[in-house]
PDB file of C-alpha atoms in Angstrom:
ATOM      1  CA  MET A   2       0.000   0.000   0.000  1.00 74.00           C
ATOM      2  CA  ARG A   3       2.890   2.343   0.727  1.00 83.00           C
ATOM      3  CA  GLY A   4       4.165   2.115  -2.863  1.00 85.00           C
ATOM      4  CA  GLU A   5       0.722   2.858  -4.313  1.00 89.00           C
ATOM      5  CA  LEU A   6       0.229   5.869  -2.042  1.00 92.00           C
ATOM      6  CA  ILE A   7       3.593   7.231  -3.220  1.00 92.00           C
ATOM      7  CA  SER A   8       2.464   6.772  -6.845  1.00 94.00           C
ATOM      8  CA  ILE A   9      -0.853   8.491  -6.084  1.00 94.00           C
ATOM      9  CA  SER A  10       0.973  11.384  -4.412  1.00 94.00           C
ATOM     10  CA  VAL A  11       3.373  11.890  -7.343  1.00 95.00           C
ATOM     11  CA  LEU A  12       0.495  11.784  -9.821  1.00 96.00           C
ATOM     12  CA  ASN A  13      -1.463  14.351  -7.851  1.00 96.00           C
ATOM     13  CA  ILE A  14       1.500  16.722  -7.539  1.00 96.00           C
ATOM     14  CA  PHE A  15       1.528  16.735 -11.350  1.00 96.00           C
ATOM     15  CA  LEU A  16      -2.267  17.250 -11.440  1.00 95.00           C
ATOM     16  CA  SER A  17      -1.921  20.148  -9.016  1.00 96.00           C
ATOM     17  CA  LEU A  18       0.547  21.900 -11.328  1.00 96.00           C
ATOM     18  CA  THR A  19      -1.554  21.335 -14.457  1.00 96.00           C
ATOM     19  CA  ALA A  20      -4.718  22.545 -12.703  1.00 96.00           C
ATOM     20  CA  ILE A  21      -2.978  25.710 -11.511  1.00 96.00           C
ATOM     21  CA  ILE A  22      -1.346  26.539 -14.858  1.00 95.00           C
ATOM     22  CA  GLY A  23      -4.438  25.677 -16.915  1.00 94.00           C
ATOM     23  CA  ASN A  24      -6.903  27.625 -14.795  1.00 95.00           C
ATOM     24  CA  VAL A  25      -4.638  30.671 -14.431  1.00 95.00           C
ATOM     25  CA  LEU A  26      -4.544  30.821 -18.246  1.00 92.00           C
ATOM     26  CA  ILE A  27      -8.330  30.485 -18.379  1.00 93.00           C
ATOM     27  CA  GLN A  28      -8.789  33.264 -15.809  1.00 93.00           C
ATOM     28  CA  VAL A  29      -6.560  35.598 -17.831  1.00 90.00           C
ATOM     29  CA  ALA A  30      -8.372  34.637 -21.047  1.00 89.00           C
ATOM     30  CA  LEU A  31     -11.822  35.247 -19.528  1.00 89.00           C
ATOM     31  CA  TYR A  32     -10.660  38.585 -18.153  1.00 87.00           C
ATOM     32  CA  LYS A  33      -9.551  39.684 -21.629  1.00 83.00           C
ATOM     33  CA  GLU A  34     -12.529  38.197 -23.487  1.00 80.00           C
ATOM     34  CA  THR A  35     -15.281  40.762 -24.138  1.00 80.00           C
ATOM     35  CA  SER A  36     -17.651  39.002 -26.573  1.00 81.00           C
ATOM     36  CA  LEU A  37     -19.094  36.558 -24.006  1.00 81.00           C
ATOM     37  CA  HIS A  38     -22.144  37.718 -22.031  1.00 83.00           C
ATOM     38  CA  SER A  39     -20.959  39.057 -18.658  1.00 88.00           C
ATOM     39  CA  ALA A  40     -23.249  36.740 -16.667  1.00 89.00           C
ATOM     40  CA  MET A  41     -22.061  33.650 -18.553  1.00 88.00           C
ATOM     41  CA  LYS A  42     -18.452  34.765 -18.180  1.00 91.00           C
ATOM     42  CA  LEU A  43     -18.922  35.117 -14.404  1.00 94.00           C
ATOM     43  CA  LEU A  44     -20.242  31.553 -14.161  1.00 94.00           C
ATOM     44  CA  LEU A  45     -17.266  30.241 -16.138  1.00 93.00           C
ATOM     45  CA  ARG A  46     -14.879  32.232 -13.949  1.00 94.00           C
ATOM     46  CA  SER A  47     -16.482  30.800 -10.796  1.00 95.00           C
ATOM     47  CA  LEU A  48     -16.069  27.278 -12.183  1.00 95.00           C
ATOM     48  CA  SER A  49     -12.449  27.989 -13.105  1.00 95.00           C
ATOM     49  CA  VAL A  50     -11.726  29.507  -9.662  1.00 96.00           C
ATOM     50  CA  SER A  51     -13.019  26.355  -7.957  1.00 96.00           C
ATOM     51  CA  ASP A  52     -10.739  24.263 -10.215  1.00 96.00           C
ATOM     52  CA  LEU A  53      -7.813  26.583  -9.488  1.00 97.00           C
ATOM     53  CA  LEU A  54      -8.364  26.218  -5.734  1.00 97.00           C
ATOM     54  CA  VAL A  55      -8.432  22.443  -6.137  1.00 96.00           C
ATOM     55  CA  GLY A  56      -4.893  22.692  -7.488  1.00 95.00           C
ATOM     56  CA  LEU A  57      -3.789  25.218  -4.875  1.00 96.00           C
ATOM     57  CA  ILE A  58      -5.510  23.793  -1.771  1.00 96.00           C
ATOM     58  CA  SER A  59      -7.309  20.446  -2.115  1.00 95.00           C
ATOM     59  CA  VAL A  60      -4.549  18.493  -3.862  1.00 96.00           C
ATOM     60  CA  PRO A  61      -1.678  19.719  -1.604  1.00 96.00           C
ATOM     61  CA  LEU A  62      -3.782  18.865   1.456  1.00 96.00           C
ATOM     62  CA  ALA A  63      -4.534  15.403   0.053  1.00 95.00           C
ATOM     63  CA  VAL A  64      -0.850  14.817  -0.685  1.00 95.00           C
ATOM     64  CA  THR A  65      -0.023  15.924   2.866  1.00 95.00           C
ATOM     65  CA  TYR A  66      -2.532  13.375   4.168  1.00 94.00           C
ATOM     66  CA  TRP A  67      -1.077  10.578   2.010  1.00 93.00           C
ATOM     67  CA  MET A  68       2.458  11.462   3.105  1.00 93.00           C
ATOM     68  CA  SER A  69       1.395  11.401   6.758  1.00 92.00           C
ATOM     69  CA  VAL A  70       0.012   7.892   6.231  1.00 90.00           C
ATOM     70  CA  ILE A  71       3.151   6.733   4.390  1.00 90.00           C
ATOM     71  CA  PHE A  72       5.531   8.036   7.073  1.00 88.00           C
ATOM     72  CA  GLU A  73       3.103   7.247   9.946  1.00 83.00           C
ATOM     73  CA  HIS A  74       2.793  10.815  11.209  1.00 85.00           C
ATOM     74  CA  TRP A  75      -0.445  10.040  13.006  1.00 85.00           C
ATOM     75  CA  LYS A  76      -0.675  13.450  14.684  1.00 86.00           C
ATOM     76  CA  ILE A  77      -0.753  15.228  11.305  1.00 89.00           C
ATOM     77  CA  CYS A  78      -2.968  12.639   9.602  1.00 89.00           C
ATOM     78  CA  PRO A  79      -6.410  13.562  11.082  1.00 88.00           C
ATOM     79  CA  PHE A  80      -5.868  17.302  10.545  1.00 92.00           C
ATOM     80  CA  ALA A  81      -4.749  16.784   6.953  1.00 92.00           C
ATOM     81  CA  LEU A  82      -7.693  14.460   6.293  1.00 90.00           C
ATOM     82  CA  GLY A  83     -10.210  16.851   7.857  1.00 90.00           C
ATOM     83  CA  SER A  84      -8.856  19.808   5.899  1.00 93.00           C
ATOM     84  CA  THR A  85      -8.959  17.787   2.666  1.00 93.00           C
ATOM     85  CA  VAL A  86     -12.577  16.797   3.256  1.00 90.00           C
ATOM     86  CA  ILE A  87     -13.657  20.376   4.001  1.00 93.00           C
ATOM     87  CA  ALA A  88     -11.833  21.758   0.951  1.00 94.00           C
ATOM     88  CA  SER A  89     -13.124  19.018  -1.360  1.00 91.00           C
ATOM     89  CA  TYR A  90     -16.706  19.184  -0.088  1.00 91.00           C
ATOM     90  CA  THR A  91     -16.646  22.948  -0.612  1.00 94.00           C
ATOM     91  CA  LEU A  92     -15.126  23.067  -4.090  1.00 94.00           C
ATOM     92  CA  GLY A  93     -16.877  19.984  -5.525  1.00 92.00           C
ATOM     93  CA  PRO A  94     -20.435  21.244  -4.888  1.00 92.00           C
ATOM     94  CA  VAL A  95     -19.468  24.718  -6.145  1.00 95.00           C
ATOM     95  CA  SER A  96     -18.439  23.187  -9.473  1.00 94.00           C
ATOM     96  CA  LEU A  97     -21.611  21.107  -9.702  1.00 93.00           C
ATOM     97  CA  LEU A  98     -23.886  24.017  -8.726  1.00 95.00           C
ATOM     98  CA  THR A  99     -22.158  26.332 -11.199  1.00 95.00           C
ATOM     99  CA  LEU A 100     -22.531  23.856 -14.061  1.00 94.00           C
ATOM    100  CA  THR A 101     -26.206  23.483 -13.146  1.00 94.00           C
ATOM    101  CA  ALA A 102     -26.604  27.266 -13.211  1.00 95.00           C
ATOM    102  CA  ILE A 103     -24.986  27.294 -16.667  1.00 94.00           C
ATOM    103  CA  SER A 104     -27.528  24.722 -17.910  1.00 93.00           C
ATOM    104  CA  VAL A 105     -30.395  26.891 -16.609  1.00 94.00           C
ATOM    105  CA  ASP A 106     -28.747  29.967 -18.145  1.00 93.00           C
ATOM    106  CA  ARG A 107     -28.641  28.265 -21.557  1.00 91.00           C
ATOM    107  CA  LEU A 108     -32.335  27.359 -21.265  1.00 92.00           C
ATOM    108  CA  LEU A 109     -33.239  30.931 -20.314  1.00 92.00           C
ATOM    109  CA  ALA A 110     -31.224  32.275 -23.263  1.00 89.00           C
ATOM    110  CA  LEU A 111     -33.373  30.131 -25.546  1.00 87.00           C
ATOM    111  CA  LYS A 112     -36.744  30.787 -23.910  1.00 88.00           C
ATOM    112  CA  LEU A 113     -36.445  34.498 -23.093  1.00 86.00           C
ATOM    113  CA  GLY A 114     -34.977  35.641 -26.389  1.00 81.00           C
ATOM    114  CA  LEU A 115     -34.516  39.402 -26.406  1.00 82.00           C
ATOM    115  CA  ARG A 116     -35.535  39.615 -22.716  1.00 88.00           C
ATOM    116  CA  TYR A 117     -32.591  37.399 -21.696  1.00 88.00           C
ATOM    117  CA  ARG A 118     -30.150  40.228 -20.986  1.00 88.00           C
ATOM    118  CA  GLN A 119     -32.787  42.090 -18.954  1.00 90.00           C
ATOM    119  CA  VAL A 120     -33.595  39.079 -16.755  1.00 90.00           C
ATOM    120  CA  VAL A 121     -30.169  37.414 -16.469  1.00 90.00           C
ATOM    121  CA  THR A 122     -28.125  40.337 -15.129  1.00 91.00           C
ATOM    122  CA  LEU A 123     -24.581  40.352 -13.751  1.00 92.00           C
ATOM    123  CA  LYS A 124     -25.847  41.429 -10.339  1.00 93.00           C
ATOM    124  CA  ARG A 125     -28.257  38.497 -10.055  1.00 94.00           C
ATOM    125  CA  ILE A 126     -25.686  35.970 -11.234  1.00 95.00           C
ATOM    126  CA  LEU A 127     -23.140  37.377  -8.755  1.00 96.00           C
ATOM    127  CA  ALA A 128     -25.630  36.872  -5.901  1.00 96.00           C
ATOM    128  CA  ILE A 129     -26.268  33.296  -7.063  1.00 96.00           C
ATOM    129  CA  VAL A 130     -22.544  32.503  -7.335  1.00 96.00           C
ATOM    130  CA  ILE A 131     -21.856  33.893  -3.837  1.00 96.00           C
ATOM    131  CA  SER A 132     -24.715  31.786  -2.442  1.00 96.00           C
ATOM    132  CA  PHE A 133     -23.168  28.681  -4.060  1.00 96.00           C
ATOM    133  CA  TRP A 134     -19.858  29.279  -2.276  1.00 96.00           C
ATOM    134  CA  VAL A 135     -21.516  30.046   1.089  1.00 96.00           C
ATOM    135  CA  ILE A 136     -23.845  27.022   0.987  1.00 94.00           C
ATOM    136  CA  SER A 137     -21.022  24.677  -0.054  1.00 93.00           C
ATOM    137  CA  PHE A 138     -18.649  25.952   2.650  1.00 94.00           C
ATOM    138  CA  ILE A 139     -21.266  25.679   5.412  1.00 93.00           C
ATOM    139  CA  SER A 140     -22.270  22.128   4.413  1.00 91.00           C
ATOM    140  CA  ALA A 141     -18.574  21.139   4.271  1.00 91.00           C
ATOM    141  CA  THR A 142     -17.640  22.589   7.671  1.00 92.00           C
ATOM    142  CA  ILE A 143     -20.496  20.648   9.307  1.00 91.00           C
ATOM    143  CA  TYR A 144     -18.073  17.726   8.841  1.00 87.00           C
ATOM    144  CA  LEU A 145     -16.333  18.930  12.022  1.00 86.00           C
ATOM    145  CA  TRP A 146     -19.463  17.997  13.997  1.00 88.00           C
ATOM    146  CA  ASP A 147     -21.095  15.227  11.962  1.00 83.00           C
ATOM    147  CA  LEU A 148     -19.728  13.623   8.784  1.00 77.00           C
ATOM    148  CA  HIS A 149     -23.075  12.058   7.910  1.00 79.00           C
ATOM    149  CA  ILE A 150     -24.801  15.465   7.728  1.00 84.00           C
ATOM    150  CA  THR A 151     -22.104  16.684   5.311  1.00 82.00           C
ATOM    151  CA  LEU A 152     -22.564  13.554   3.192  1.00 78.00           C
ATOM    152  CA  LEU A 153     -26.340  14.040   3.286  1.00 83.00           C
ATOM    153  CA  CYS A 154     -26.001  17.668   2.185  1.00 84.00           C
ATOM    154  CA  GLY A 155     -23.655  16.593  -0.600  1.00 82.00           C
ATOM    155  CA  SER A 156     -26.119  13.937  -1.773  1.00 82.00           C
ATOM    156  CA  ALA A 157     -29.017  16.420  -1.700  1.00 87.00           C
ATOM    157  CA  ILE A 158     -27.054  19.007  -3.695  1.00 89.00           C
ATOM    158  CA  THR A 159     -25.941  16.382  -6.208  1.00 87.00           C
ATOM    159  CA  GLY A 160     -29.459  15.027  -6.689  1.00 88.00           C
ATOM    160  CA  LEU A 161     -30.985  18.498  -7.091  1.00 92.00           C
ATOM    161  CA  CYS A 162     -28.284  19.543  -9.569  1.00 92.00           C
ATOM    162  CA  LEU A 163     -28.620  16.424 -11.693  1.00 91.00           C
ATOM    163  CA  VAL A 164     -32.420  16.689 -11.891  1.00 93.00           C
ATOM    164  CA  THR A 165     -32.230  20.397 -12.780  1.00 94.00           C
ATOM    165  CA  SER A 166     -29.556  19.861 -15.433  1.00 93.00           C
ATOM    166  CA  VAL A 167     -31.389  16.921 -17.031  1.00 93.00           C
ATOM    167  CA  TYR A 168     -34.593  18.991 -17.129  1.00 95.00           C
ATOM    168  CA  SER A 169     -32.804  22.016 -18.633  1.00 93.00           C
ATOM    169  CA  TYR A 170     -31.007  20.104 -21.366  1.00 93.00           C
ATOM    170  CA  THR A 171     -34.114  18.063 -22.180  1.00 93.00           C
ATOM    171  CA  ARG A 172     -36.129  21.268 -22.636  1.00 92.00           C
ATOM    172  CA  ILE A 173     -33.345  22.731 -24.771  1.00 91.00           C
ATOM    173  CA  TYR A 174     -33.300  19.620 -26.962  1.00 90.00           C
ATOM    174  CA  LEU A 175     -37.081  19.701 -27.425  1.00 89.00           C
ATOM    175  CA  GLU A 176     -37.095  23.432 -28.203  1.00 86.00           C
ATOM    176  CA  LEU A 177     -34.314  23.100 -30.778  1.00 85.00           C
ATOM    177  CA  ARG A 178     -36.004  20.094 -32.340  1.00 84.00           C
ATOM    178  CA  HIS A 179     -39.256  22.077 -32.594  1.00 77.00           C
ATOM    179  CA  HIS A 180     -37.326  24.892 -34.262  1.00 72.00           C
ATOM    180  CA  GLN A 181     -35.734  22.461 -36.724  1.00 74.00           C
ATOM    181  CA  ILE A 182     -39.157  21.037 -37.629  1.00 74.00           C
ATOM    182  CA  GLN A 183     -40.396  24.579 -38.238  1.00 70.00           C
ATOM    183  CA  VAL A 184     -37.504  25.269 -40.580  1.00 65.00           C
ATOM    184  CA  GLN A 185     -37.985  21.990 -42.434  1.00 66.00           C
ATOM    185  CA  GLY A 186     -41.697  22.760 -42.687  1.00 64.00           C
ATOM    186  CA  ARG A 187     -40.776  25.995 -44.450  1.00 54.00           C
ATOM    187  CA  ALA A 188     -41.922  28.260 -41.654  1.00 50.00           C
ATOM    188  CA  SER A 189     -41.538  31.913 -42.577  1.00 50.00           C
ATOM    189  CA  HIS A 190     -38.283  33.667 -41.724  1.00 51.00           C
ATOM    190  CA  GLU A 191     -40.205  36.228 -39.743  1.00 49.00           C
ATOM    191  CA  GLN A 192     -41.731  33.612 -37.438  1.00 49.00           C
ATOM    192  CA  VAL A 193     -38.396  31.916 -36.795  1.00 48.00           C
ATOM    193  CA  SER A 194     -36.520  35.149 -36.125  1.00 48.00           C
ATOM    194  CA  GLN A 195     -39.194  36.366 -33.692  1.00 48.00           C
ATOM    195  CA  GLU A 196     -39.222  33.136 -31.742  1.00 49.00           C
ATOM    196  CA  TYR A 197     -35.442  32.534 -31.924  1.00 52.00           C
ATOM    197  CA  PRO A 198     -33.624  35.863 -32.099  1.00 54.00           C
ATOM    198  CA  LEU A 199     -30.318  34.196 -31.148  1.00 59.00           C
ATOM    199  CA  ASN A 200     -27.875  32.570 -33.544  1.00 71.00           C
ATOM    200  CA  VAL A 201     -29.024  28.936 -33.373  1.00 76.00           C
ATOM    201  CA  ALA A 202     -25.771  27.447 -34.732  1.00 77.00           C
ATOM    202  CA  ARG A 203     -23.682  29.378 -32.210  1.00 80.00           C
ATOM    203  CA  TYR A 204     -26.146  28.495 -29.459  1.00 83.00           C
ATOM    204  CA  ARG A 205     -25.847  24.780 -30.248  1.00 85.00           C
ATOM    205  CA  LYS A 206     -22.062  25.023 -29.902  1.00 85.00           C
ATOM    206  CA  ALA A 207     -22.410  26.781 -26.537  1.00 84.00           C
ATOM    207  CA  VAL A 208     -24.769  24.079 -25.263  1.00 89.00           C
ATOM    208  CA  SER A 209     -22.414  21.379 -26.554  1.00 88.00           C
ATOM    209  CA  SER A 210     -19.541  22.987 -24.620  1.00 88.00           C
ATOM    210  CA  THR A 211     -21.457  23.002 -21.341  1.00 89.00           C
ATOM    211  CA  LEU A 212     -22.596  19.413 -21.887  1.00 91.00           C
ATOM    212  CA  TRP A 213     -18.964  18.345 -22.292  1.00 92.00           C
ATOM    213  CA  LEU A 214     -18.073  20.088 -19.031  1.00 92.00           C
ATOM    214  CA  GLN A 215     -20.988  18.518 -17.172  1.00 91.00           C
ATOM    215  CA  GLY A 216     -20.457  15.052 -18.619  1.00 91.00           C
ATOM    216  CA  THR A 217     -16.747  15.124 -17.747  1.00 93.00           C
ATOM    217  CA  LEU A 218     -17.508  16.161 -14.172  1.00 92.00           C
ATOM    218  CA  ILE A 219     -20.033  13.345 -13.752  1.00 91.00           C
ATOM    219  CA  LEU A 220     -17.585  10.749 -15.114  1.00 92.00           C
ATOM    220  CA  CYS A 221     -14.810  11.987 -12.813  1.00 92.00           C
ATOM    221  CA  TYR A 222     -17.010  12.106  -9.706  1.00 90.00           C
ATOM    222  CA  LEU A 223     -19.009   8.904 -10.249  1.00 88.00           C
ATOM    223  CA  PRO A 224     -16.371   6.406  -8.991  1.00 88.00           C
ATOM    224  CA  ILE A 225     -15.809   8.213  -5.677  1.00 85.00           C
ATOM    225  CA  ALA A 226     -19.577   8.568  -5.189  1.00 81.00           C
ATOM    226  CA  ILE A 227     -20.030   4.798  -5.637  1.00 82.00           C
ATOM    227  CA  ILE A 228     -17.086   3.921  -3.374  1.00 80.00           C
ATOM    228  CA  GLY A 229     -18.220   6.494  -0.804  1.00 71.00           C
ATOM    229  CA  SER A 230     -21.682   4.925  -0.561  1.00 70.00           C
ATOM    230  CA  MET A 231     -20.082   1.489  -0.130  1.00 71.00           C
ATOM    231  CA  TRP A 232     -17.804   2.915   2.577  1.00 63.00           C
ATOM    232  CA  ILE A 233     -20.749   4.310   4.546  1.00 60.00           C
ATOM    233  CA  GLN A 234     -22.649   1.019   4.399  1.00 61.00           C
ATOM    234  CA  ASN A 235     -19.678  -1.237   5.239  1.00 60.00           C
ATOM    235  CA  TYR A 236     -17.356   0.989   7.271  1.00 54.00           C
ATOM    236  CA  SER A 237     -16.159  -1.800   9.592  1.00 50.00           C
ATOM    237  CA  GLU A 238     -15.390  -4.109   6.630  1.00 55.00           C
ATOM    238  CA  PHE A 239     -13.550  -1.508   4.520  1.00 58.00           C
ATOM    239  CA  SER A 240     -10.400  -3.314   3.282  1.00 70.00           C
ATOM    240  CA  SER A 241      -7.044  -1.837   2.296  1.00 79.00           C
ATOM    241  CA  SER A 242      -7.834  -2.483  -1.388  1.00 81.00           C
ATOM    242  CA  MET A 243     -11.046  -0.456  -1.075  1.00 81.00           C
ATOM    243  CA  TYR A 244      -9.104   2.259   0.740  1.00 84.00           C
ATOM    244  CA  LEU A 245      -6.646   2.478  -2.180  1.00 88.00           C
ATOM    245  CA  ALA A 246      -9.519   2.438  -4.673  1.00 88.00           C
ATOM    246  CA  ARG A 247     -10.972   5.446  -2.860  1.00 87.00           C
ATOM    247  CA  GLN A 248      -7.673   7.322  -3.137  1.00 91.00           C
ATOM    248  CA  TRP A 249      -7.451   6.601  -6.878  1.00 93.00           C
ATOM    249  CA  ALA A 250     -11.064   7.767  -7.217  1.00 91.00           C
ATOM    250  CA  ALA A 251     -10.136  10.980  -5.380  1.00 91.00           C
ATOM    251  CA  SER A 252      -7.326  11.460  -7.917  1.00 94.00           C
ATOM    252  CA  LEU A 253      -9.899  11.172 -10.696  1.00 94.00           C
ATOM    253  CA  VAL A 254     -11.876  13.975  -9.037  1.00 93.00           C
ATOM    254  CA  PHE A 255      -8.740  16.126  -8.945  1.00 95.00           C
ATOM    255  CA  LEU A 256      -8.089  15.270 -12.606  1.00 95.00           C
ATOM    256  CA  ASN A 257     -11.361  17.015 -13.496  1.00 95.00           C
ATOM    257  CA  SER A 258      -9.817  20.368 -12.527  1.00 95.00           C
ATOM    258  CA  SER A 259      -7.053  19.821 -15.087  1.00 95.00           C
ATOM    259  CA  LEU A 260      -9.430  18.623 -17.812  1.00 95.00           C
ATOM    260  CA  ASN A 261     -11.790  21.610 -17.626  1.00 94.00           C
ATOM    261  CA  PRO A 262      -9.257  24.156 -18.978  1.00 93.00           C
ATOM    262  CA  ILE A 263      -8.620  21.802 -21.916  1.00 93.00           C
ATOM    263  CA  LEU A 264     -12.356  21.652 -22.584  1.00 92.00           C
ATOM    264  CA  TYR A 265     -12.628  25.458 -22.411  1.00 90.00           C
ATOM    265  CA  PHE A 266      -9.820  25.743 -24.948  1.00 88.00           C
ATOM    266  CA  TRP A 267     -11.221  23.041 -27.212  1.00 88.00           C
ATOM    267  CA  LYS A 268     -14.939  23.855 -27.162  1.00 86.00           C
ATOM    268  CA  ILE A 269     -15.222  27.635 -26.582  1.00 85.00           C
ATOM    269  CA  ARG A 270     -13.824  29.583 -29.525  1.00 83.00           C
ATOM    270  CA  GLU A 271     -13.650  32.929 -27.703  1.00 81.00           C
ATOM    271  CA  VAL A 272     -11.655  31.413 -24.840  1.00 85.00           C
ATOM    272  CA  ARG A 273      -9.366  29.560 -27.259  1.00 86.00           C
ATOM    273  CA  GLN A 274      -8.487  32.768 -29.092  1.00 86.00           C
ATOM    274  CA  ALA A 275      -7.851  34.651 -25.841  1.00 83.00           C
ATOM    275  CA  VAL A 276      -5.610  31.851 -24.501  1.00 85.00           C
ATOM    276  CA  LYS A 277      -3.594  31.823 -27.730  1.00 85.00           C
ATOM    277  CA  VAL A 278      -3.068  35.579 -27.488  1.00 83.00           C
ATOM    278  CA  THR A 279      -2.049  35.251 -23.820  1.00 81.00           C
ATOM    279  CA  ILE A 280       0.470  32.466 -24.516  1.00 83.00           C
ATOM    280  CA  LYS A 281       1.870  34.335 -27.510  1.00 82.00           C
ATOM    281  CA  HIS A 282       2.317  37.422 -25.352  1.00 78.00           C
ATOM    282  CA  LEU A 283       4.026  35.428 -22.573  1.00 74.00           C
ATOM    283  CA  PHE A 284       6.572  33.900 -24.926  1.00 73.00           C
ATOM    284  CA  SER A 285       7.109  36.888 -27.200  1.00 70.00           C
ATOM    285  CA  PRO A 286      10.747  38.118 -27.353  1.00 65.00           C
ATOM    286  CA  SER A 287       9.819  41.520 -25.913  1.00 60.00           C
ATOM    287  CA  THR A 288       8.166  39.911 -22.861  1.00 56.00           C
ATOM    288  CA  MET A 289      11.044  37.485 -22.238  1.00 53.00           C
ATOM    289  CA  ASN A 290      13.546  40.332 -22.426  1.00 54.00           C
TER     290      ASN A 290
END
């Protein structure tokens, strides 16, 4: 087990660096990008900040915990574990809640049309984002008194987010399919433009980007959710192999914070262009001199 924990620690040190570098680039790119709607940009920045903090806080704390187990520093071990749980159960729900808010935002952009920018304002989104961070931090710190309440809060948040996201994307799919049928049925241009004032092709790409982000998060978090439920039910029978499986599953969660910047770059054209400009500026001869 010692050898595997060392391997897990080395891997996560690398993941910490990639998460930090990737999300710093994304933050700079989003700061420079002006074509994205300010509310949408704030949601993406919140998601990127949570990923950045995973690299800066959650992963180093987890590595500290693994090192304390390897070298049998039992006085450090419980503090490192507790800090890792609080950090992870704060940042994980923030990411999930933010992605859910993005799915609702995309549905509102489709349904509200020209009223979208009047309803979805920067001030309202800022209040929602702050509430996500406060709720997640409070539910995580309850761990200090009762772990089961924290797990229950996490399960409730996860269930609510998944139901909301599935509903939002299902409604988006049905609305776009209805629009496509209208076009195929030779509906008049005036009718289509009144009902769908947004650029449908660009909108489809935006929805595809958010679906990639949400799907990747679910895939990365699913193993630890399954193992965690098994751990709660069979705590006294939890073997060393299951313990190691849980640590590898935690690494997969941390991997998500390194994958998201790649998805931003790949799927969001505005972000990709801003990142390219940022990298070019960093490595230009004038900057290096």
